[in-house]
Every structure is written in C-alpha cells, then in structure tokens.
PDB file of C-alpha atoms in Angstrom:
ATOM      1  CA  ARG U  23     234.275 -82.975  -3.856  1.00  0.00           C
ATOM      2  CA  ASP U  24     235.520 -79.404  -4.125  1.00  0.00           C
ATOM      3  CA  ILE U  25     235.827 -76.384  -1.883  1.00  0.00           C
ATOM      4  CA  GLY U  26     234.645 -73.261  -3.721  1.00  0.00           C
ATOM      5  CA  VAL U  27     235.970 -69.753  -3.245  1.00  0.00           C
ATOM      6  CA  THR U  28     233.189 -69.099  -0.743  1.00  0.00           C
ATOM      7  CA  GLY U  29     234.423 -71.965   1.419  1.00  0.00           C
ATOM      8  CA  VAL U  30     231.192 -73.912   0.873  1.00  0.00           C
ATOM      9  CA  GLN U  31     231.738 -77.606   0.240  1.00  0.00           C
ATOM     10  CA  THR U  32     230.035 -78.982  -2.859  1.00  0.00           C
ATOM     11  CA  CYS U  33     229.632 -82.721  -2.957  1.00  0.00           C
ATOM     12  CA  ALA U  34     227.413 -85.653  -3.778  1.00  0.00           C
ATOM     13  CA  LEU U  35     224.486 -86.131  -1.374  1.00  0.00           C
ATOM     14  CA  PRO U  36     225.918 -89.139   0.535  1.00  0.00           C
ATOM     15  CA  ILE U  37     229.120 -87.237   1.343  1.00  0.00           C
ATOM     16  CA  CYS U  38     227.101 -84.263   2.605  1.00  0.00           C
ATOM     17  CA  GLN U  39     225.059 -86.581   4.811  1.00  0.00           C
ATOM     18  CA  PHE U  40     228.227 -88.150   6.183  1.00  0.00           C
ATOM     19  CA  GLY U  41     229.689 -84.731   6.972  1.00  0.00           C
ATOM     20  CA  ALA U  42     226.606 -83.678   8.916  1.00  0.00           C
ATOM     21  CA  ASP U  43     226.130 -86.959  10.794  1.00  0.00           C
ATOM     22  CA  PRO U  44     229.022 -89.407  10.268  1.00  0.00           C
ATOM     23  CA  PHE U  45     227.966 -91.919  12.932  1.00  0.00           C
ATOM     24  CA  GLY U  46     224.282 -91.928  12.051  1.00  0.00           C
ATOM     25  CA  TYR U  47     224.845 -92.020   8.298  1.00  0.00           C
ATOM     26  CA  SER U  48     227.376 -94.855   8.465  1.00  0.00           C
ATOM     27  CA  ALA U  49     225.240 -96.935  10.849  1.00  0.00           C
ATOM     28  CA  SER U  50     222.007 -96.628   8.848  1.00  0.00           C
ATOM     29  CA  THR U  51     222.588 -99.494   6.410  1.00  0.00           C
ATOM     30  CA  HIS U  52     219.728-101.570   7.836  1.00  0.00           C
ATOM     31  CA  GLN U  53     217.288 -98.670   7.605  1.00  0.00           C
ATOM     32  CA  THR U  54     218.285 -98.031   3.994  1.00  0.00           C
ATOM     33  CA  TRP U  55     217.867-101.721   3.148  1.00  0.00           C
ATOM     34  CA  SER U  56     214.449-101.743   4.845  1.00  0.00           C
ATOM     35  CA  ILE U  57     213.305 -98.797   2.738  1.00  0.00           C
ATOM     36  CA  MET U  58     214.483-100.580  -0.409  1.00  0.00           C
ATOM     37  CA  ARG U  59     212.578-103.721   0.611  1.00  0.00           C
ATOM     38  CA  THR U  60     209.441-101.706   1.310  1.00  0.00           C
ATOM     39  CA  MET U  61     209.658 -99.996  -2.076  1.00  0.00           C
ATOM     40  CA  ALA U  62     210.035-103.422  -3.708  1.00  0.00           C
ATOM     41  CA  GLY U  63     206.759-104.601  -2.164  1.00  0.00           C
ATOM     42  CA  PHE U  64     208.051-106.244   1.014  1.00  0.00           C
ATOM     43  CA  PRO U  65     206.950-103.814   3.747  1.00  0.00           C
ATOM     44  CA  VAL U  66     209.220-103.305   6.735  1.00  0.00           C
ATOM     45  CA  ASP U  67     208.445-101.167   9.785  1.00  0.00           C
ATOM     46  CA  ILE U  68     211.535 -98.961   9.843  1.00  0.00           C
ATOM     47  CA  ASP U  69     210.457 -97.408  13.143  1.00  0.00           C
ATOM     48  CA  GLN U  70     211.225-100.695  14.888  1.00  0.00           C
ATOM     49  CA  PRO U  71     214.826-101.511  15.850  1.00  0.00           C
ATOM     50  CA  ALA U  72     216.607-104.139  13.787  1.00  0.00           C
ATOM     51  CA  THR U  73     216.317-107.714  15.019  1.00  0.00           C
ATOM     52  CA  GLU U  74     219.149-110.237  15.113  1.00  0.00           C
ATOM     53  CA  ASP U  75     217.721-111.902  12.000  1.00  0.00           C
ATOM     54  CA  ASP U  76     217.457-108.551  10.190  1.00  0.00           C
ATOM     55  CA  LEU U  77     221.149-107.896  10.701  1.00  0.00           C
ATOM     56  CA  LYS U  78     222.099-111.354   9.437  1.00  0.00           C
ATOM     57  CA  ASN U  79     220.693-110.690   5.992  1.00  0.00           C
ATOM     58  CA  PRO U  80     223.469-111.846   3.620  1.00  0.00           C
ATOM     59  CA  VAL U  81     222.849-108.855   1.323  1.00  0.00           C
ATOM     60  CA  LEU U  82     224.101-106.544   4.075  1.00  0.00           C
ATOM     61  CA  TRP U  83     227.114-108.783   4.660  1.00  0.00           C
ATOM     62  CA  MET U  84     228.115-109.035   0.999  1.00  0.00           C
ATOM     63  CA  SER U  85     227.717-105.303   0.431  1.00  0.00           C
ATOM     64  CA  HIS U  86     229.886-104.659   3.515  1.00  0.00           C
ATOM     65  CA  ALA U  87     232.534-107.033   2.149  1.00  0.00           C
ATOM     66  CA  HIS U  88     232.484-105.132  -1.147  1.00  0.00           C
ATOM     67  CA  ALA U  89     232.804-101.816   0.702  1.00  0.00           C
ATOM     68  CA  LEU U  90     235.874-103.086   2.558  1.00  0.00           C
ATOM     69  CA  SER U  91     237.599-104.418  -0.557  1.00  0.00           C
ATOM     70  CA  THR U  92     236.859-101.147  -2.373  1.00  0.00           C
ATOM     71  CA  ALA U  93     238.342 -99.195   0.543  1.00  0.00           C
ATOM     72  CA  ALA U  94     241.487-101.335   0.357  1.00  0.00           C
ATOM     73  CA  LYS U  95     241.885-100.736  -3.383  1.00  0.00           C
ATOM     74  CA  THR U  96     241.301 -97.012  -2.905  1.00  0.00           C
ATOM     75  CA  LEU U  97     244.041 -96.847  -0.286  1.00  0.00           C
ATOM     76  CA  LEU U  98     246.531 -98.619  -2.533  1.00  0.00           C
ATOM     77  CA  LEU U  99     245.680 -96.443  -5.528  1.00  0.00           C
ATOM     78  CA  THR U 100     246.053 -93.271  -3.443  1.00  0.00           C
ATOM     79  CA  LYS U 101     249.529 -93.394  -1.961  1.00  0.00           C
ATOM     80  CA  PRO U 102     250.317 -90.376   0.246  1.00  0.00           C
ATOM     81  CA  GLY U 103     253.808 -88.985   0.507  1.00  0.00           C
ATOM     82  CA  PHE U 104     253.690 -88.517   4.306  1.00  0.00           C
ATOM     83  CA  ALA U 105     255.391 -85.146   3.807  1.00  0.00           C
ATOM     84  CA  GLU U 106     254.434 -84.083   7.336  1.00  0.00           C
ATOM     85  CA  MET U 107     256.569 -86.882   8.803  1.00  0.00           C
ATOM     86  CA  PRO U 108     260.363 -86.775   9.280  1.00  0.00           C
ATOM     87  CA  PHE U 109     262.121 -88.055   6.150  1.00  0.00           C
ATOM     88  CA  GLY U 110     263.399 -91.261   7.725  1.00  0.00           C
ATOM     89  CA  ILE U 111     259.951 -92.198   9.074  1.00  0.00           C
ATOM     90  CA  ARG U 112     258.105 -91.823   5.764  1.00  0.00           C
ATOM     91  CA  SER U 113     259.035 -95.283   4.486  1.00  0.00           C
ATOM     92  CA  ILE U 114     257.863 -96.772   7.787  1.00  0.00           C
ATOM     93  CA  CYS U 115     254.521 -94.977   7.470  1.00  0.00           C
ATOM     94  CA  ASP U 116     254.187 -96.216   3.893  1.00  0.00           C
ATOM     95  CA  ARG U 117     254.638 -99.828   4.982  1.00  0.00           C
ATOM     96  CA  GLN U 118     252.124 -99.389   7.791  1.00  0.00           C
ATOM     97  CA  TYR U 119     249.711 -97.750   5.350  1.00  0.00           C
ATOM     98  CA  CYS U 120     249.924-100.850   3.129  1.00  0.00           C
ATOM     99  CA  SER U 121     249.381-103.006   6.206  1.00  0.00           C
ATOM    100  CA  VAL U 122     246.063-101.233   6.789  1.00  0.00           C
ATOM    101  CA  ALA U 123     245.030-102.032   3.211  1.00  0.00           C
ATOM    102  CA  LEU U 124     245.869-105.722   3.729  1.00  0.00           C
ATOM    103  CA  MET U 125     243.835-105.689   6.940  1.00  0.00           C
ATOM    104  CA  LEU U 126     240.820-104.394   4.996  1.00  0.00           C
ATOM    105  CA  VAL U 127     241.266-107.116   2.352  1.00  0.00           C
ATOM    106  CA  GLY U 128     241.319-109.703   5.132  1.00  0.00           C
ATOM    107  CA  TYR U 129     238.201-108.282   6.729  1.00  0.00           C
ATOM    108  CA  SER U 130     236.391-108.227   3.386  1.00  0.00           C
ATOM    109  CA  LEU U 131     237.177-111.911   2.878  1.00  0.00           C
ATOM    110  CA  GLU U 132     236.081-112.777   6.402  1.00  0.00           C
ATOM    111  CA  ILE U 133     232.725-111.064   5.959  1.00  0.00           C
ATOM    112  CA  SER U 134     232.107-112.537   2.508  1.00  0.00           C
ATOM    113  CA  LEU U 135     232.897-116.046   3.798  1.00  0.00           C
ATOM    114  CA  LYS U 136     230.534-115.597   6.734  1.00  0.00           C
ATOM    115  CA  SER U 137     227.813-114.283   4.440  1.00  0.00           C
ATOM    116  CA  MET U 138     228.172-117.456   2.385  1.00  0.00           C
ATOM    117  CA  LEU U 139     227.820-119.511   5.552  1.00  0.00           C
ATOM    118  CA  ILE U 140     224.590-117.632   6.332  1.00  0.00           C
ATOM    119  CA  ILE U 141     223.304-118.509   2.860  1.00  0.00           C
ATOM    120  CA  LYS U 142     224.406-122.153   3.173  1.00  0.00           C
ATOM    121  CA  GLN U 143     223.077-122.694   6.681  1.00  0.00           C
ATOM    122  CA  GLY U 144     220.133-120.289   6.685  1.00  0.00           C
ATOM    123  CA  ILE U 145     219.897-117.654   9.408  1.00  0.00           C
ATOM    124  CA  ASP U 146     218.700-120.097  12.069  1.00  0.00           C
ATOM    125  CA  GLY U 147     221.368-122.619  11.125  1.00  0.00           C
ATOM    126  CA  TYR U 148     224.062-119.967  11.173  1.00  0.00           C
ATOM    127  CA  LYS U 149     223.047-118.859  14.655  1.00  0.00           C
ATOM    128  CA  GLU U 150     223.663-122.433  15.838  1.00  0.00           C
ATOM    129  CA  ILE U 151     227.276-122.375  14.598  1.00  0.00           C
ATOM    130  CA  GLU U 152     227.948-118.675  15.133  1.00  0.00           C
ATOM    131  CA  ARG U 153     230.107-119.117  18.201  1.00  0.00           C
ATOM    132  CA  LYS U 154     232.326-121.584  16.325  1.00  0.00           C
ATOM    133  CA  VAL U 155     233.006-119.075  13.555  1.00  0.00           C
ATOM    134  CA  GLN U 156     233.418-115.954  15.699  1.00  0.00           C
ATOM    135  CA  HIS U 157     237.077-115.612  14.783  1.00  0.00           C
ATOM    136  CA  HIS U 158     239.190-114.173  11.973  1.00  0.00           C
ATOM    137  CA  ARG U 159     241.079-117.320  10.858  1.00  0.00           C
ATOM    138  CA  LEU U 160     240.458-117.105   7.131  1.00  0.00           C
ATOM    139  CA  GLU U 161     241.871-120.508   6.228  1.00  0.00           C
ATOM    140  CA  GLU U 162     239.428-122.209   8.598  1.00  0.00           C
ATOM    141  CA  LEU U 163     236.486-120.075   7.484  1.00  0.00           C
ATOM    142  CA  SER U 164     237.165-120.964   3.848  1.00  0.00           C
ATOM    143  CA  GLU U 165     237.151-124.752   4.342  1.00  0.00           C
ATOM    144  CA  PHE U 166     233.924-125.091   2.343  1.00  0.00           C
ATOM    145  CA  ILE U 167     235.468-123.340  -0.704  1.00  0.00           C
ATOM    146  CA  HIS U 168     236.599-125.936  -3.251  1.00  0.00           C
ATOM    147  CA  GLY U 169     239.785-125.695  -5.260  1.00  0.00           C
ATOM    148  CA  LEU U 170     241.967-123.614  -2.958  1.00  0.00           C
ATOM    149  CA  THR U 171     245.658-124.305  -3.538  1.00  0.00           C
ATOM    150  CA  GLU U 172     248.397-124.415  -0.923  1.00  0.00           C
ATOM    151  CA  LYS U 173     249.429-120.938  -2.036  1.00  0.00           C
ATOM    152  CA  ASP U 174     245.843-119.720  -1.660  1.00  0.00           C
ATOM    153  CA  LYS U 175     245.776-121.044   1.888  1.00  0.00           C
ATOM    154  CA  ALA U 176     249.130-119.422   2.620  1.00  0.00           C
ATOM    155  CA  ILE U 177     247.719-116.065   1.444  1.00  0.00           C
ATOM    156  CA  LEU U 178     244.773-116.533   3.786  1.00  0.00           C
ATOM    157  CA  ARG U 179     247.113-117.292   6.692  1.00  0.00           C
ATOM    158  CA  GLY U 180     249.117-114.173   5.910  1.00  0.00           C
ATOM    159  CA  LEU U 181     246.018-111.989   5.698  1.00  0.00           C
ATOM    160  CA  THR U 182     244.822-113.442   9.005  1.00  0.00           C
ATOM    161  CA  CYS U 183     247.905-111.951  10.670  1.00  0.00           C
ATOM    162  CA  TYR U 184     247.004-108.525   9.287  1.00  0.00           C
ATOM    163  CA  VAL U 185     243.421-108.829  10.508  1.00  0.00           C
ATOM    164  CA  TYR U 186     244.418-109.890  14.013  1.00  0.00           C
ATOM    165  CA  TRP U 187     247.264-107.455  14.591  1.00  0.00           C
ATOM    166  CA  ALA U 188     249.601-106.432  11.735  1.00  0.00           C
ATOM    167  CA  GLY U 189     247.114-103.986  10.226  1.00  0.00           C
ATOM    168  CA  ARG U 190     246.427-102.347  13.590  1.00  0.00           C
ATOM    169  CA  TYR U 191     249.570-102.547  15.724  1.00  0.00           C
ATOM    170  CA  PRO U 192     253.329-102.765  15.179  1.00  0.00           C
ATOM    171  CA  ASP U 193     253.446-105.304  17.999  1.00  0.00           C
ATOM    172  CA  PRO U 194     251.547-108.635  17.843  1.00  0.00           C
ATOM    173  CA  GLY U 195     251.715-109.026  21.623  1.00  0.00           C
ATOM    174  CA  LYS U 196     253.507-111.678  23.589  1.00  0.00           C
ATOM    175  CA  ALA U 197     251.052-114.460  22.698  1.00  0.00           C
ATOM    176  CA  ARG U 198     251.518-113.885  18.936  1.00  0.00           C
ATOM    177  CA  LEU U 199     255.153-112.847  18.834  1.00  0.00           C
ATOM    178  CA  SER U 200     256.115-115.726  16.510  1.00  0.00           C
ATOM    179  CA  GLU U 201     253.615-114.498  13.913  1.00  0.00           C
ATOM    180  CA  ALA U 202     255.825-111.501  13.147  1.00  0.00           C
ATOM    181  CA  GLU U 203     258.329-113.963  11.694  1.00  0.00           C
ATOM    182  CA  ASP U 204     255.607-116.149  10.164  1.00  0.00           C
ATOM    183  CA  ILE U 205     254.625-113.332   7.796  1.00  0.00           C
ATOM    184  CA  PHE U 206     258.156-113.191   6.375  1.00  0.00           C
ATOM    185  CA  ASN U 207     258.301-116.984   6.099  1.00  0.00           C
ATOM    186  CA  ILE U 208     255.031-117.110   4.142  1.00  0.00           C
ATOM    187  CA  SER U 209     256.187-114.285   1.880  1.00  0.00           C
ATOM    188  CA  GLU U 210     259.565-115.878   1.170  1.00  0.00           C
ATOM    189  CA  ARG U 211     258.299-119.414   0.635  1.00  0.00           C
ATOM    190  CA  TYR U 212     255.352-118.625  -1.632  1.00  0.00           C
ATOM    191  CA  GLN U 213     256.578-115.418  -3.340  1.00  0.00           C
ATOM    192  CA  ILE U 214     253.130-113.823  -3.009  1.00  0.00           C
ATOM    193  CA  THR U 215     252.343-110.726  -5.089  1.00  0.00           C
ATOM    194  CA  ALA U 216     249.684-108.079  -4.510  1.00  0.00           C
ATOM    195  CA  ALA U 217     247.956-109.168  -7.733  1.00  0.00           C
ATOM    196  CA  GLU U 218     247.630-112.710  -6.388  1.00  0.00           C
ATOM    197  CA  ILE U 219     246.072-111.467  -3.155  1.00  0.00           C
ATOM    198  CA  PHE U 220     243.405-109.477  -4.999  1.00  0.00           C
ATOM    199  CA  GLU U 221     242.833-112.285  -7.513  1.00  0.00           C
ATOM    200  CA  LEU U 222     242.179-114.737  -4.668  1.00  0.00           C
ATOM    201  CA  SER U 223     239.884-112.233  -2.969  1.00  0.00           C
ATOM    202  CA  LYS U 224     237.872-111.833  -6.169  1.00  0.00           C
ATOM    203  CA  ARG U 225     237.732-115.608  -6.727  1.00  0.00           C
ATOM    204  CA  ILE U 226     236.470-116.321  -3.217  1.00  0.00           C
ATOM    205  CA  MET U 227     233.873-113.552  -3.296  1.00  0.00           C
ATOM    206  CA  LYS U 228     232.582-114.774  -6.676  1.00  0.00           C
ATOM    207  CA  ASN U 229     231.925-118.151  -5.046  1.00  0.00           C
ATOM    208  CA  VAL U 230     228.771-116.663  -3.541  1.00  0.00           C
ATOM    209  CA  ASN U 231     227.012-117.385  -6.862  1.00  0.00           C
ATOM    210  CA  ASN U 232     227.670-121.121  -6.428  1.00  0.00           C
ATOM    211  CA  ILE U 233     226.490-120.995  -2.830  1.00  0.00           C
ATOM    212  CA  ILE U 234     223.255-119.264  -3.831  1.00  0.00           C
ATOM    213  CA  GLY U 235     222.688-121.872  -6.551  1.00  0.00           C
ATOM    214  CA  GLN U 236     223.236-124.719  -4.097  1.00  0.00           C
ATOM    215  CA  ALA U 237     220.883-123.118  -1.576  1.00  0.00           C
ATOM    216  CA  ASN U 238     218.164-122.725  -4.221  1.00  0.00           C
ATOM    217  CA  VAL U 239     218.530-126.369  -5.266  1.00  0.00           C
ATOM    218  CA  GLY U 240     218.383-127.472  -1.625  1.00  0.00           C
TER     219      GLY U 240
END
C-alpha cells in the first residue's frame, strides 16, 4: 500500500476495510464463510449469531492456522533494524522478535492439529473431548500423527514453550522457571534449524489430507 502526495492511502479493499474497522473486519470470518456457503447453494442466515457448531467448522480452523503460519513467515522475512532502540538493546529486540514468530508457528500447529481432531471426531465428538485438549502442549496434541521422530517431538516441545510464555514474556513465571533452561537443552541436543521447524510445520499441516480421507472412508 502507498501513501500518495495528497496523503490519501491507496490499498487493496481488505486493507481499507481493516483500517476503517479493524475489530469488526478481523472478527467477521464466520460471516464471510456463511456468505460463501450461501453463494455455493447452502443457505445460511447471516443475521443470526454464530452457533458453537458453526465456529467449529474445520475450514475456519485450517484457514486460521494458515494465516498464523503466513504471519510467522512474513515476520521472519521482514527483519526490522530497531533503529529507534538504544544500540545495545537492538539485538535483544531482534531475539524477542524471532520469539514472536516461533510463537505464531506454534499456534498455527496447535490450531491445525485441533482442526484435524474435529474432522476425525466430528463436531459432536470433538465437543466431548474438548476439555481434554484445551491446552497448548503440541507433542500431546500430535499423538495421532504417524511417523513423528524424536527430533520432531523435541521441536514440538520447544515450540510449546514459545506458545505458553517465551513468545509473549521474557519471564516464564515461577511455575515454569525450569523451561527457560529446557529450551537451550533442546536446542543443544537436537541442533534444530529454522528450516526443520518450518518443514515439520508443513508436514503436519499436510496431514489433514489423510485425515479427511480417513473420515470419508469411515
């Protein structure tokens, strides 16, 4: 998007809508999906508030997971210089910036795994187990994914730390203080690279095709 000499912002329509109403635009995913369903021949009354079942549609969950992973990649491909910060603090900000990106990767995996559980269990079945999976522990959530290696599981444990605290706070809190050291231990033992994190993320998210196939057969 550009700012012209007149000071008028020119941009694609979605960005303009976000600028005028950021909360409403960002929260209207269900309404947009309902309009798409109606146009496809499956009428939905968009004047009615979304039900619990409406919001558990796996399409919404998978698209949200994709949005999060895209946001993470965008952050890592757009590295700021933090010029407004004192020189000695810039490297700290850069590390914290990368921590935010890892948090988003972790969240994208969490949501994609839960969307697969919705597909596997059906919406009613998922509601029965929902309380058991209302956490961010990625290794546990991924137990139904076949073929994960020990290194894969270590990556998931590391990302879990970023989802719970390391992507949001510099301090894990007293109850999680040991996890600050756990991150270094995982990194040193398994020599994890950024490419491996994104490769695992892609591999897990692609698993949705297998889950859909199994659900159709069932």
